[in-house]
CSV table of C-alpha atoms in Angstrom, one decimal:
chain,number,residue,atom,x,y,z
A,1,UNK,CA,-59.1,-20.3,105.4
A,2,UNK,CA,-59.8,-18.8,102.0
A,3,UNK,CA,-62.0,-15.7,102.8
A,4,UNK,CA,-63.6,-13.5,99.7
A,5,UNK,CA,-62.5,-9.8,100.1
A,6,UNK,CA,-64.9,-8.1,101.9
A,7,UNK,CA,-67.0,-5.5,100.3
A,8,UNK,CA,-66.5,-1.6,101.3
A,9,UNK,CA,-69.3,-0.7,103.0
A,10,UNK,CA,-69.1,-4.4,104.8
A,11,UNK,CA,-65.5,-3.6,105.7
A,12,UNK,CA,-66.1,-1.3,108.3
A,13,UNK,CA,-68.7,-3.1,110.4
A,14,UNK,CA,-66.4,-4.7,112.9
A,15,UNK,CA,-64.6,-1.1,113.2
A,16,UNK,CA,-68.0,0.5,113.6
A,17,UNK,CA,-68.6,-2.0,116.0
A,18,UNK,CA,-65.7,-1.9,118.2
A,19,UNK,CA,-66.0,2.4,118.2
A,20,UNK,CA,-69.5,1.7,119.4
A,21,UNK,CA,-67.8,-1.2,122.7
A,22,UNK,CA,-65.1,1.7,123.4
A,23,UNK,CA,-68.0,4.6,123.4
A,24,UNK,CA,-70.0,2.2,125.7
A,25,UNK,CA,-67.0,2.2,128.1
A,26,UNK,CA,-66.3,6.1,127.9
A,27,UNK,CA,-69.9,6.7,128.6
A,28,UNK,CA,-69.9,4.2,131.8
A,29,UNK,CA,-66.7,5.9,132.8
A,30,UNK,CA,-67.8,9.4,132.7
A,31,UNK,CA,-70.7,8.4,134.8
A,32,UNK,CA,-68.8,6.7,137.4
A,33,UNK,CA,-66.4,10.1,137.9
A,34,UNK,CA,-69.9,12.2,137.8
A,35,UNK,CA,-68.5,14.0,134.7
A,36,UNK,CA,-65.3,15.2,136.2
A,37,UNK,CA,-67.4,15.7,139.4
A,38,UNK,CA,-65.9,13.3,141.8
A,39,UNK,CA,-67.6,12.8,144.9
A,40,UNK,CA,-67.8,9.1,146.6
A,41,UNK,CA,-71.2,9.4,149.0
A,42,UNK,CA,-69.9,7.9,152.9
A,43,UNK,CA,-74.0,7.9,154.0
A,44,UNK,CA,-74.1,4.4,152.0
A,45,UNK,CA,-74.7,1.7,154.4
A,46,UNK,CA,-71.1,-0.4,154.4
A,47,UNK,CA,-72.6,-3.3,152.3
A,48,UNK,CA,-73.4,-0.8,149.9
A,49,UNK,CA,-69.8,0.8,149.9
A,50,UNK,CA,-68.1,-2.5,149.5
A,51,UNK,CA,-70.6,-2.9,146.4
A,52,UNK,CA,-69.8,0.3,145.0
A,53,UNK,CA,-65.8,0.0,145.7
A,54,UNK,CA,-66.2,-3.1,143.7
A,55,UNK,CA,-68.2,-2.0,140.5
A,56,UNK,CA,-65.5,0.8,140.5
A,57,UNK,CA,-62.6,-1.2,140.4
A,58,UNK,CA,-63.8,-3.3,137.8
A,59,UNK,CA,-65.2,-0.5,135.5
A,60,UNK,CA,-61.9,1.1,135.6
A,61,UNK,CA,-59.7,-2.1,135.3
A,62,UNK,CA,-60.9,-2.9,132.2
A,63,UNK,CA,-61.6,0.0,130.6
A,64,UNK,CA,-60.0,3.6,132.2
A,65,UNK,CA,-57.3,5.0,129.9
A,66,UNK,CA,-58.0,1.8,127.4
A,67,UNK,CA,-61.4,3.0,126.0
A,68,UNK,CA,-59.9,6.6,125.3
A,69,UNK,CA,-57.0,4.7,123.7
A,70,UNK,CA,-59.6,2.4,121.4
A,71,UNK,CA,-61.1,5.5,120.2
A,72,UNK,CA,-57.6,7.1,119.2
A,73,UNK,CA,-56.9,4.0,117.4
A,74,UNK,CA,-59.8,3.7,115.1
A,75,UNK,CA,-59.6,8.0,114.3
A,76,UNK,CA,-55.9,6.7,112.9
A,77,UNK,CA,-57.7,4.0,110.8
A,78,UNK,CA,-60.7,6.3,109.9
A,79,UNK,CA,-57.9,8.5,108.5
A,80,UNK,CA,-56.5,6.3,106.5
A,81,UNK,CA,-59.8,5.0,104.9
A,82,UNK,CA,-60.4,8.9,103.8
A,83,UNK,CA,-56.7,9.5,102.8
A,84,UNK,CA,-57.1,6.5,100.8
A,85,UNK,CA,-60.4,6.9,98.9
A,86,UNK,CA,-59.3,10.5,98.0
A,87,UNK,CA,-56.4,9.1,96.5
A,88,UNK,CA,-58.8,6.6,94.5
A,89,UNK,CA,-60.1,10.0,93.3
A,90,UNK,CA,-56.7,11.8,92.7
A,91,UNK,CA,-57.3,13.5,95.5
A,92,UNK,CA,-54.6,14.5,97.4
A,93,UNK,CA,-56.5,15.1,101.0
A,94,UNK,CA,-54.1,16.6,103.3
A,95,UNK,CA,-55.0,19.8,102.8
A,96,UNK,CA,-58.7,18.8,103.6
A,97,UNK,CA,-57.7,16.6,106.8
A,98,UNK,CA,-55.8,20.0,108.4
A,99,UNK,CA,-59.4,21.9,107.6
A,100,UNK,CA,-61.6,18.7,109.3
A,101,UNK,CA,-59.0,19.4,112.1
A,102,UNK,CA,-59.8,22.8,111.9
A,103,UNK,CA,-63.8,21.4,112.2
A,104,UNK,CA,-63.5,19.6,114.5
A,105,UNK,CA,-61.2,22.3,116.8
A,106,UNK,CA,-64.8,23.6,116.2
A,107,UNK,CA,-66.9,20.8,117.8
A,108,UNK,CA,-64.6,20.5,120.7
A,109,UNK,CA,-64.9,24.2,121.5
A,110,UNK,CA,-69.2,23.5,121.7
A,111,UNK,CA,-68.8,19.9,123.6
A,112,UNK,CA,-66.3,22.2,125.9
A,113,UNK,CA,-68.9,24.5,126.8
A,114,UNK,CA,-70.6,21.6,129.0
A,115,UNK,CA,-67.7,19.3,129.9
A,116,UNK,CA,-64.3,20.1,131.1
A,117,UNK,CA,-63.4,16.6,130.1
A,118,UNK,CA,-63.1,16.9,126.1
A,119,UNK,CA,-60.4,15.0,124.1
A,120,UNK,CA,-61.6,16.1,120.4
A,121,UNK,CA,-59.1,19.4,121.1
A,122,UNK,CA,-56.5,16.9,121.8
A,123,UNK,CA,-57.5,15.1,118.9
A,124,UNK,CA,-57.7,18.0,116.5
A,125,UNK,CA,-54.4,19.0,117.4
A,126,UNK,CA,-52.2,16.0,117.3
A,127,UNK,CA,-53.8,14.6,114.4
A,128,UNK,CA,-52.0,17.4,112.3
A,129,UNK,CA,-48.7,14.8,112.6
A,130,UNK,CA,-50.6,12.3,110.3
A,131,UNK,CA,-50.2,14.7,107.7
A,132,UNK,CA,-45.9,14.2,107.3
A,133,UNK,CA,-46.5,10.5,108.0
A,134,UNK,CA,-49.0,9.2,105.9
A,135,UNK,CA,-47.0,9.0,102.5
A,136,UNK,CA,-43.9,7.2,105.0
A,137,UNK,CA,-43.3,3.6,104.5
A,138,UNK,CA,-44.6,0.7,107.0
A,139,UNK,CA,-41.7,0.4,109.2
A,140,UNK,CA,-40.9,3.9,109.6
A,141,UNK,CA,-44.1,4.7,110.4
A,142,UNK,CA,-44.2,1.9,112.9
A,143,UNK,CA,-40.8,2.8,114.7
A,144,UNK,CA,-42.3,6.6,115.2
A,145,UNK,CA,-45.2,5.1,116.7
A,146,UNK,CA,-43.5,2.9,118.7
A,147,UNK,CA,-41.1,5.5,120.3
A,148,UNK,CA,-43.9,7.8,121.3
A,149,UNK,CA,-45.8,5.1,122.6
A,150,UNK,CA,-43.0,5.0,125.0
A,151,UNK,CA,-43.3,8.1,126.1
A,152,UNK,CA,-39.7,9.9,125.5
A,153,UNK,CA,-40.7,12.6,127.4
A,154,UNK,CA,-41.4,11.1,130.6
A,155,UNK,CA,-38.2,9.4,130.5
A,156,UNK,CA,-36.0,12.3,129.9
A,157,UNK,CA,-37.6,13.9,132.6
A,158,UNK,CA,-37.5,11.2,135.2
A,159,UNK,CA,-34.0,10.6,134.4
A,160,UNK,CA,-33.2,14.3,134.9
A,161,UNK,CA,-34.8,13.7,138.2
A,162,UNK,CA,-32.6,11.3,139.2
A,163,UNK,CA,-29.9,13.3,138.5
A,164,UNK,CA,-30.7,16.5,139.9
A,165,UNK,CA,-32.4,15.8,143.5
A,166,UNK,CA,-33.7,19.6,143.8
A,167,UNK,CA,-35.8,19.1,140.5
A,168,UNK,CA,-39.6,19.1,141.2
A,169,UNK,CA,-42.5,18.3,139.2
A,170,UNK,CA,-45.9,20.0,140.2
A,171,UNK,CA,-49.2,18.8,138.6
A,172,UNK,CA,-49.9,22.4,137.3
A,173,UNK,CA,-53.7,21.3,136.4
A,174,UNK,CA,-54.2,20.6,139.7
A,175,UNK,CA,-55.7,24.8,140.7
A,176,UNK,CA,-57.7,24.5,137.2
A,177,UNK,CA,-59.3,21.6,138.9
A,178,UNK,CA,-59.9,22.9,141.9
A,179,UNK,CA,-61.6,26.0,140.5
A,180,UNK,CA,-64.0,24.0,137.8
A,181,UNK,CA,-64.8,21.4,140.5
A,182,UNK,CA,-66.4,24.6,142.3
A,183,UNK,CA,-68.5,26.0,139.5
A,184,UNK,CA,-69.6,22.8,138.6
A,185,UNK,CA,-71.0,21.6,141.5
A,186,UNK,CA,-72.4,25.3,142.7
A,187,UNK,CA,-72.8,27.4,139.6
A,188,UNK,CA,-75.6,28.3,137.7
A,189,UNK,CA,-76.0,26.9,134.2
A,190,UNK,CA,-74.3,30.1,132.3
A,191,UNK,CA,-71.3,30.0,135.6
A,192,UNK,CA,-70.3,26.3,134.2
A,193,UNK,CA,-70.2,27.2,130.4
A,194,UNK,CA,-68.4,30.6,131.5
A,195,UNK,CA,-65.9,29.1,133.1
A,196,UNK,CA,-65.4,26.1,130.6
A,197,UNK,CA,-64.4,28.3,128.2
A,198,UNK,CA,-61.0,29.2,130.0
A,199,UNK,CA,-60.8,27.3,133.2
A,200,UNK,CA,-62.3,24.1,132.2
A,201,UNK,CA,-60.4,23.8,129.6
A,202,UNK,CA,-57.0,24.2,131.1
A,203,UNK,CA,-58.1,21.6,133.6
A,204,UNK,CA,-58.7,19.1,130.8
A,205,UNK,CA,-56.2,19.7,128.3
A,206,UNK,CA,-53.0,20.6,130.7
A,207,UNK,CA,-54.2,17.5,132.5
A,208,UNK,CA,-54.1,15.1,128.8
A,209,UNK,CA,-50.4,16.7,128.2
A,210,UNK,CA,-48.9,16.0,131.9
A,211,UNK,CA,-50.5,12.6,132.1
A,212,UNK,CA,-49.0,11.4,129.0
A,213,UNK,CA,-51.6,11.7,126.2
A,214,UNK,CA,-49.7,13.6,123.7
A,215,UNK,CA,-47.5,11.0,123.0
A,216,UNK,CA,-49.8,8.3,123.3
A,217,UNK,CA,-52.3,9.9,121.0
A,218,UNK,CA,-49.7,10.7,118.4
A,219,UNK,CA,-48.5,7.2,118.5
A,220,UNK,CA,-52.2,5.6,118.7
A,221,UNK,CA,-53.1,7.4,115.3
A,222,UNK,CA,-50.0,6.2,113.6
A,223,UNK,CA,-50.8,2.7,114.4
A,224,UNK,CA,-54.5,3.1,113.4
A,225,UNK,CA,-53.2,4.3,110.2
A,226,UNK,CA,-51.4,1.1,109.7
A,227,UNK,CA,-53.8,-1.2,110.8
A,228,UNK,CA,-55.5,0.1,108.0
A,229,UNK,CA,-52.9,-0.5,105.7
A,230,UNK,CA,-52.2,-3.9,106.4
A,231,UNK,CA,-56.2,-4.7,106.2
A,232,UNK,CA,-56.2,-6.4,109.4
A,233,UNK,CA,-59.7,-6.0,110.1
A,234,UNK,CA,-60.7,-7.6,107.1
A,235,UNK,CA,-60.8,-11.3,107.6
A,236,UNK,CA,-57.9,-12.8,106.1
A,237,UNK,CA,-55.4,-15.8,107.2
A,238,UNK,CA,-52.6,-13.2,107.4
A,239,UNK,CA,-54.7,-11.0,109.6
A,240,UNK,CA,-56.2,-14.3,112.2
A,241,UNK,CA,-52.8,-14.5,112.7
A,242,UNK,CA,-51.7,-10.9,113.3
A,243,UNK,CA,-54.5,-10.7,115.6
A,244,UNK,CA,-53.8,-13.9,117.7
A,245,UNK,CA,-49.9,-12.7,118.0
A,246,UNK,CA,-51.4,-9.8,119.2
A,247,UNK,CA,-53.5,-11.2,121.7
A,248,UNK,CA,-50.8,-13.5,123.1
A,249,UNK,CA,-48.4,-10.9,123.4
A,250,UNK,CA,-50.2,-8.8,125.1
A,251,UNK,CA,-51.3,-11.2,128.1
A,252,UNK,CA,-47.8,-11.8,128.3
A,253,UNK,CA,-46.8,-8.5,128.5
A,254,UNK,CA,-49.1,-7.6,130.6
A,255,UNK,CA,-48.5,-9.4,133.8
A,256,UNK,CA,-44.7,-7.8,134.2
A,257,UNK,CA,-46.4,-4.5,133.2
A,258,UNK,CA,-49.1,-4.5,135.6
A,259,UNK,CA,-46.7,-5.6,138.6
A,260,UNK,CA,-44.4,-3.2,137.4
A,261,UNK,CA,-47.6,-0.8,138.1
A,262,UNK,CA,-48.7,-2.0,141.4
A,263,UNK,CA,-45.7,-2.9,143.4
A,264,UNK,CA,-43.0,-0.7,142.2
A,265,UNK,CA,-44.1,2.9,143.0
A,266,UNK,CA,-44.2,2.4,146.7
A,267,UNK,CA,-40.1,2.0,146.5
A,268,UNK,CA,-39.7,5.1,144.8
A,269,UNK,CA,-38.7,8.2,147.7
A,270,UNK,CA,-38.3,10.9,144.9
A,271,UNK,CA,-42.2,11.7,143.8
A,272,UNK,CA,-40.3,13.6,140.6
A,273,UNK,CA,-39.0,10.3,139.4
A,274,UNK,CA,-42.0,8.6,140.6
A,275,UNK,CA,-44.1,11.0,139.0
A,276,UNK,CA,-43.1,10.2,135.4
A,277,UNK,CA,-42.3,6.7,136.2
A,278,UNK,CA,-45.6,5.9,137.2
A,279,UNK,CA,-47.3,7.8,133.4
A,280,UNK,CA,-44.8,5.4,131.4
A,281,UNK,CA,-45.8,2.4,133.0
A,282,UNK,CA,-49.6,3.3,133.4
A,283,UNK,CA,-49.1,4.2,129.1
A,284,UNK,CA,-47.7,1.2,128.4
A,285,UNK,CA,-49.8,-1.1,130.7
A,286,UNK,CA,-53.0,0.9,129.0
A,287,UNK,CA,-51.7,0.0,125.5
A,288,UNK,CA,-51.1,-3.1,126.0
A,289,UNK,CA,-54.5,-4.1,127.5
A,290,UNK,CA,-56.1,-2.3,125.0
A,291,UNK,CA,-54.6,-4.3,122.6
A,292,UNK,CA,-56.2,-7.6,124.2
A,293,UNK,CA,-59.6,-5.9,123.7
A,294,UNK,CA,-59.1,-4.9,120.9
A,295,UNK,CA,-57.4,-8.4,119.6
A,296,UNK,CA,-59.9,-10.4,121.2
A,297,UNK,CA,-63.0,-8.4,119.9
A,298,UNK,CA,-61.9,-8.7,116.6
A,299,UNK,CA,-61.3,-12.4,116.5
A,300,UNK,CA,-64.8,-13.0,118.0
A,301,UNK,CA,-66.1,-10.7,115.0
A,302,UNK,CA,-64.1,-12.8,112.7
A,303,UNK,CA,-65.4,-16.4,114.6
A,304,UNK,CA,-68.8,-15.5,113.0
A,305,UNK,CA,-69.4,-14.3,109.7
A,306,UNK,CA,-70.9,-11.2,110.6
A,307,UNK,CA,-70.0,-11.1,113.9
A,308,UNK,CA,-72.1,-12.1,117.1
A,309,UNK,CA,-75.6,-10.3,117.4
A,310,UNK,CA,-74.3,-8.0,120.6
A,311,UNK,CA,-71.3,-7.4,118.2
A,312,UNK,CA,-74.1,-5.8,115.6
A,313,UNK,CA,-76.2,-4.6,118.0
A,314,UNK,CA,-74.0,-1.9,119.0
A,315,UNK,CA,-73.1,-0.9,115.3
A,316,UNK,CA,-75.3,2.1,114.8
A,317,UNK,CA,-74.1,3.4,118.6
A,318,UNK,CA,-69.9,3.8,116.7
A,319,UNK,CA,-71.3,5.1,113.1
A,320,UNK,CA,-72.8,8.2,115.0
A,321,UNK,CA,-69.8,7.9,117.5
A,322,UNK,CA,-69.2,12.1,117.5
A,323,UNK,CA,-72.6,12.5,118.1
A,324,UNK,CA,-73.3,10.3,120.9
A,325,UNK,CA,-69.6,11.4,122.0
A,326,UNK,CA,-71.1,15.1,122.5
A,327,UNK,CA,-74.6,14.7,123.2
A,328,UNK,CA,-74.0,12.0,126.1
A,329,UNK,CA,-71.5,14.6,127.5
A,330,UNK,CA,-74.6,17.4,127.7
A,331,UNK,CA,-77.0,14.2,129.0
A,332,UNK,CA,-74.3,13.7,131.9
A,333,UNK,CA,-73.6,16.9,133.0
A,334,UNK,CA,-77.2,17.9,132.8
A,335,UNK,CA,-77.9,14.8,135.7
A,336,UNK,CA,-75.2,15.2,137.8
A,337,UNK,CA,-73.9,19.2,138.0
A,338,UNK,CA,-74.8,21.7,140.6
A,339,UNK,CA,-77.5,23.7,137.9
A,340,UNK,CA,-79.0,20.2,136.8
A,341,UNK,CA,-80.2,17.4,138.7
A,342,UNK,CA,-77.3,17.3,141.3
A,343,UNK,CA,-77.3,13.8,141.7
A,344,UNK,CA,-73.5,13.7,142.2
A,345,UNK,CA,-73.9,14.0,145.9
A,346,UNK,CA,-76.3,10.8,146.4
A,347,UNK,CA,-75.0,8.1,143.6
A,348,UNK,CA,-72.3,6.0,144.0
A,349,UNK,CA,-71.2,3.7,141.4
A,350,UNK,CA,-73.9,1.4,141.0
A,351,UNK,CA,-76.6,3.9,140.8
A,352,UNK,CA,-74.1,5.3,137.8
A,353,UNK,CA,-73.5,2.7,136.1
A,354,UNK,CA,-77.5,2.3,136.0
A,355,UNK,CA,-77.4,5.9,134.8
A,356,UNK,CA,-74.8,5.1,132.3
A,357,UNK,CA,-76.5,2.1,131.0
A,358,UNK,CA,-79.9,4.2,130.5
A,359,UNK,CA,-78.3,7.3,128.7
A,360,UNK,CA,-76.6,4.3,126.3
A,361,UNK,CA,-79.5,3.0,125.3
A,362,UNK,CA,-81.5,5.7,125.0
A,363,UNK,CA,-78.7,7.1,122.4
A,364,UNK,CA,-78.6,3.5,121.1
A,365,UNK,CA,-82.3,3.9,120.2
A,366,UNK,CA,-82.0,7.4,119.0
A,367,UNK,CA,-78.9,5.9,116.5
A,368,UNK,CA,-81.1,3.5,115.3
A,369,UNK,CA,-83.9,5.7,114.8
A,370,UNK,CA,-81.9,8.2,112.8
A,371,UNK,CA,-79.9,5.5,110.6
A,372,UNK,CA,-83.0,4.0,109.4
A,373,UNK,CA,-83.7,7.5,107.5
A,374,UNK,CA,-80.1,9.2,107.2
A,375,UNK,CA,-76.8,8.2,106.1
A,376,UNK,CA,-74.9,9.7,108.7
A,377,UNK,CA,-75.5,11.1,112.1
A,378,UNK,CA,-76.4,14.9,112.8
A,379,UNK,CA,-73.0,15.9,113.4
A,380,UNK,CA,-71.2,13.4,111.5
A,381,UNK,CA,-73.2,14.8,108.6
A,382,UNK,CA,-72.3,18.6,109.5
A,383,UNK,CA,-68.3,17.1,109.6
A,384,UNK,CA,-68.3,16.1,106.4
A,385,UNK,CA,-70.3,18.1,104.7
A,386,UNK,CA,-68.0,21.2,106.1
A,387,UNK,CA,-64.8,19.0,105.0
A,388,UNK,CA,-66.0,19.0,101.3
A,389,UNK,CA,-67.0,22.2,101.1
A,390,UNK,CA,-66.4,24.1,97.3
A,391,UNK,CA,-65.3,20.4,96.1
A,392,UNK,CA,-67.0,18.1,94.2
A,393,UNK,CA,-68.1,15.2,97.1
A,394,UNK,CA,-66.7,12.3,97.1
């Protein structure tokens, strides 16, 4: 297979593609949990229950912790398109990457305000370690990666644990939850951001660090980063290849993983081991079914020579992925919190998935819309207009 090099602005369509797939998913996630809002209605006739158990299953099999994961790999890669255009420029762009974290510290603070389920905080923290990394070589970059993707942490402290039989673990998110879960389904409009700005955001962030998101994140950057290094998602032999190993492995690994998962917890007495036993093997599971998506979405792209229609349709949803990201979280929270709608009481998941599917394409249309006259979306825009600021744009 003797494929031209693709051009730059065709390069990114499978990328902007598979953002827009792992947006989809977030946004049909969030729904399903009511926005951090949990409530599973019992007035549903039974019929409608079993439905509803079954949609939820599903949605979360295929997608919970592996959408999240999707979108952490392709911030790694959009790194290392910017890193490596400024350097085209003789441009060294550190120093501007630690000020776009800086910006977007920014945006998460405003999507904070309405949902106590933000990752871009996360995000514009731990993507500070691509900085010492990016000038490393391949391997070395790889073998950090790899050795945070198995969460070291987690296996120090379950370790300790089974050492020291007094040794407890407490989910210390757990009261933050408690208290946002009451503003948000009671409080008035002002009550929710009030308390989002202090309580919500303990919730959500303590929660990301004890259930093993660091790490992961850390590690899921690096390996974005080298993903777009290597080219592999520009069609190549070298990279069909890559991708097919991938996609092999990974159904291979899963199956011990996933068993490891489902059977294996119930045999552990000690919850402190169990605790951090059960975040390594839920990480690694995660990964490595993200890794079929993510394998097996790019080899369709790659089938085709512009990738399938549904492939392109979803395009313009990843280019304004930070947009959509915030504005679906205000859309959400708006339809199922206490000061809004309230419909968290009465829908179960079918009736949110419908929801979900409704606020997609309405932002779907919206990307569309705004793409057809502007380059960017409204925040993206903001982003990187901020980034360049006092410097010539490049």
């Amino acid at each position: 297979m003797n494929t031209p090099i693709l051009k730059p602005s065709e390069r990114l369509k499978v990328v902007d593609s598979l953002r827009g797939f792992a947006l989809l998913a977030i946004v049909l996630l969030h729904n399903l949990e009511h926005y951090n809002l949990y409530f599973i209605p019992d007035f549903y006739p039974e019929w409608l229950q079993s439905i509803d158990k079954f949609f939820w299953d599903i949605i979360f099999f295929l997608f919970a912790g592996k959408a999240y994961a999707t979108f952490s790999l392709l911030f790694g890669f959009s790194f290392y398109i910017q890193f490596s255009n400024a350097r085209k420029k003789g441009i060294d762009f550190r120093g501007r990457f630690a000020w776009r974290m800086f910006l977007l510290f920014l945006f998460s603070q405003f999507h904070a305000l309405f949902y106590n389920g933000d990752i871009l905080l996360l995000y514009a923290v731990v993507g500070l370690v691509l900085i010492p990394v990016c000038k490393l070589g391949d391997k070395i970059v790889l073998a950090i990666a790899l050795f945070l993707l198995l969460q070291p942490y987690e296996w120090g402290r379950m370790m300790y644990a089974a050492f020291n039989p007094d040794y407890a673990i407490t989910n210390r998110y757990v009261p933050y939850a408690v208290l946002s879960g009451q503003v948000t389904s009671q409080g008035t409009f002002w009550e929710v951001l009030c308390s989002n700005i202090w309580t919500g955001q303990l919730y959500s962030n303590i929660w990301q660090v004890e259930a093993g998101r660091l790490f992961q994140t850390a590690g899921l950057f690096m390996l974005g980063m080298l993903l777009g290094r290597r080219r592999y998602f520009e069609k190549s032999d070298i990279s069909c290849r890559v991708w097919h190993r991938i996609l092999k492995s990974g159904i291979v690994m899963f199956i011990p993983l996933y068993c490891l998962r489902i059977f294996v917890p119930d045999y552990i007495e000690n919850s402190s081991v169990k605790i951090p036993y059960t975040i390594i093997i839920q990480s690694l599971s995660n990964f490595v079914f993200m890794a079929i998506l993510i394998s097996a979405f790019t080899l369709l792209w790659f089938k085709k020579e512009s990738g399938y229609k549904w492939q392109n349709f979803i395009i313009p949803y990843g280019r304004m992925s930070l947009t959509n990201y915030i504005t679906q979280s205000i859309i959400g929270v708006a339809i199922y919190y206490g000061y809004g709608l309230c419909l968290y009481r009465g829908t179960g998941a079918v009736a949110t998935l419908l929801i979900g599917v409704t606020i997609f394409m309405f932002q779907l249309l919206f990307s569309r819309w705004w793409l057809s006259k502007h380059k960017q979306g409204p925040f993206e825009y903001l982003w990187r207009k901020a980034t360049w600021i006092g410097h010539k744009r490049i």
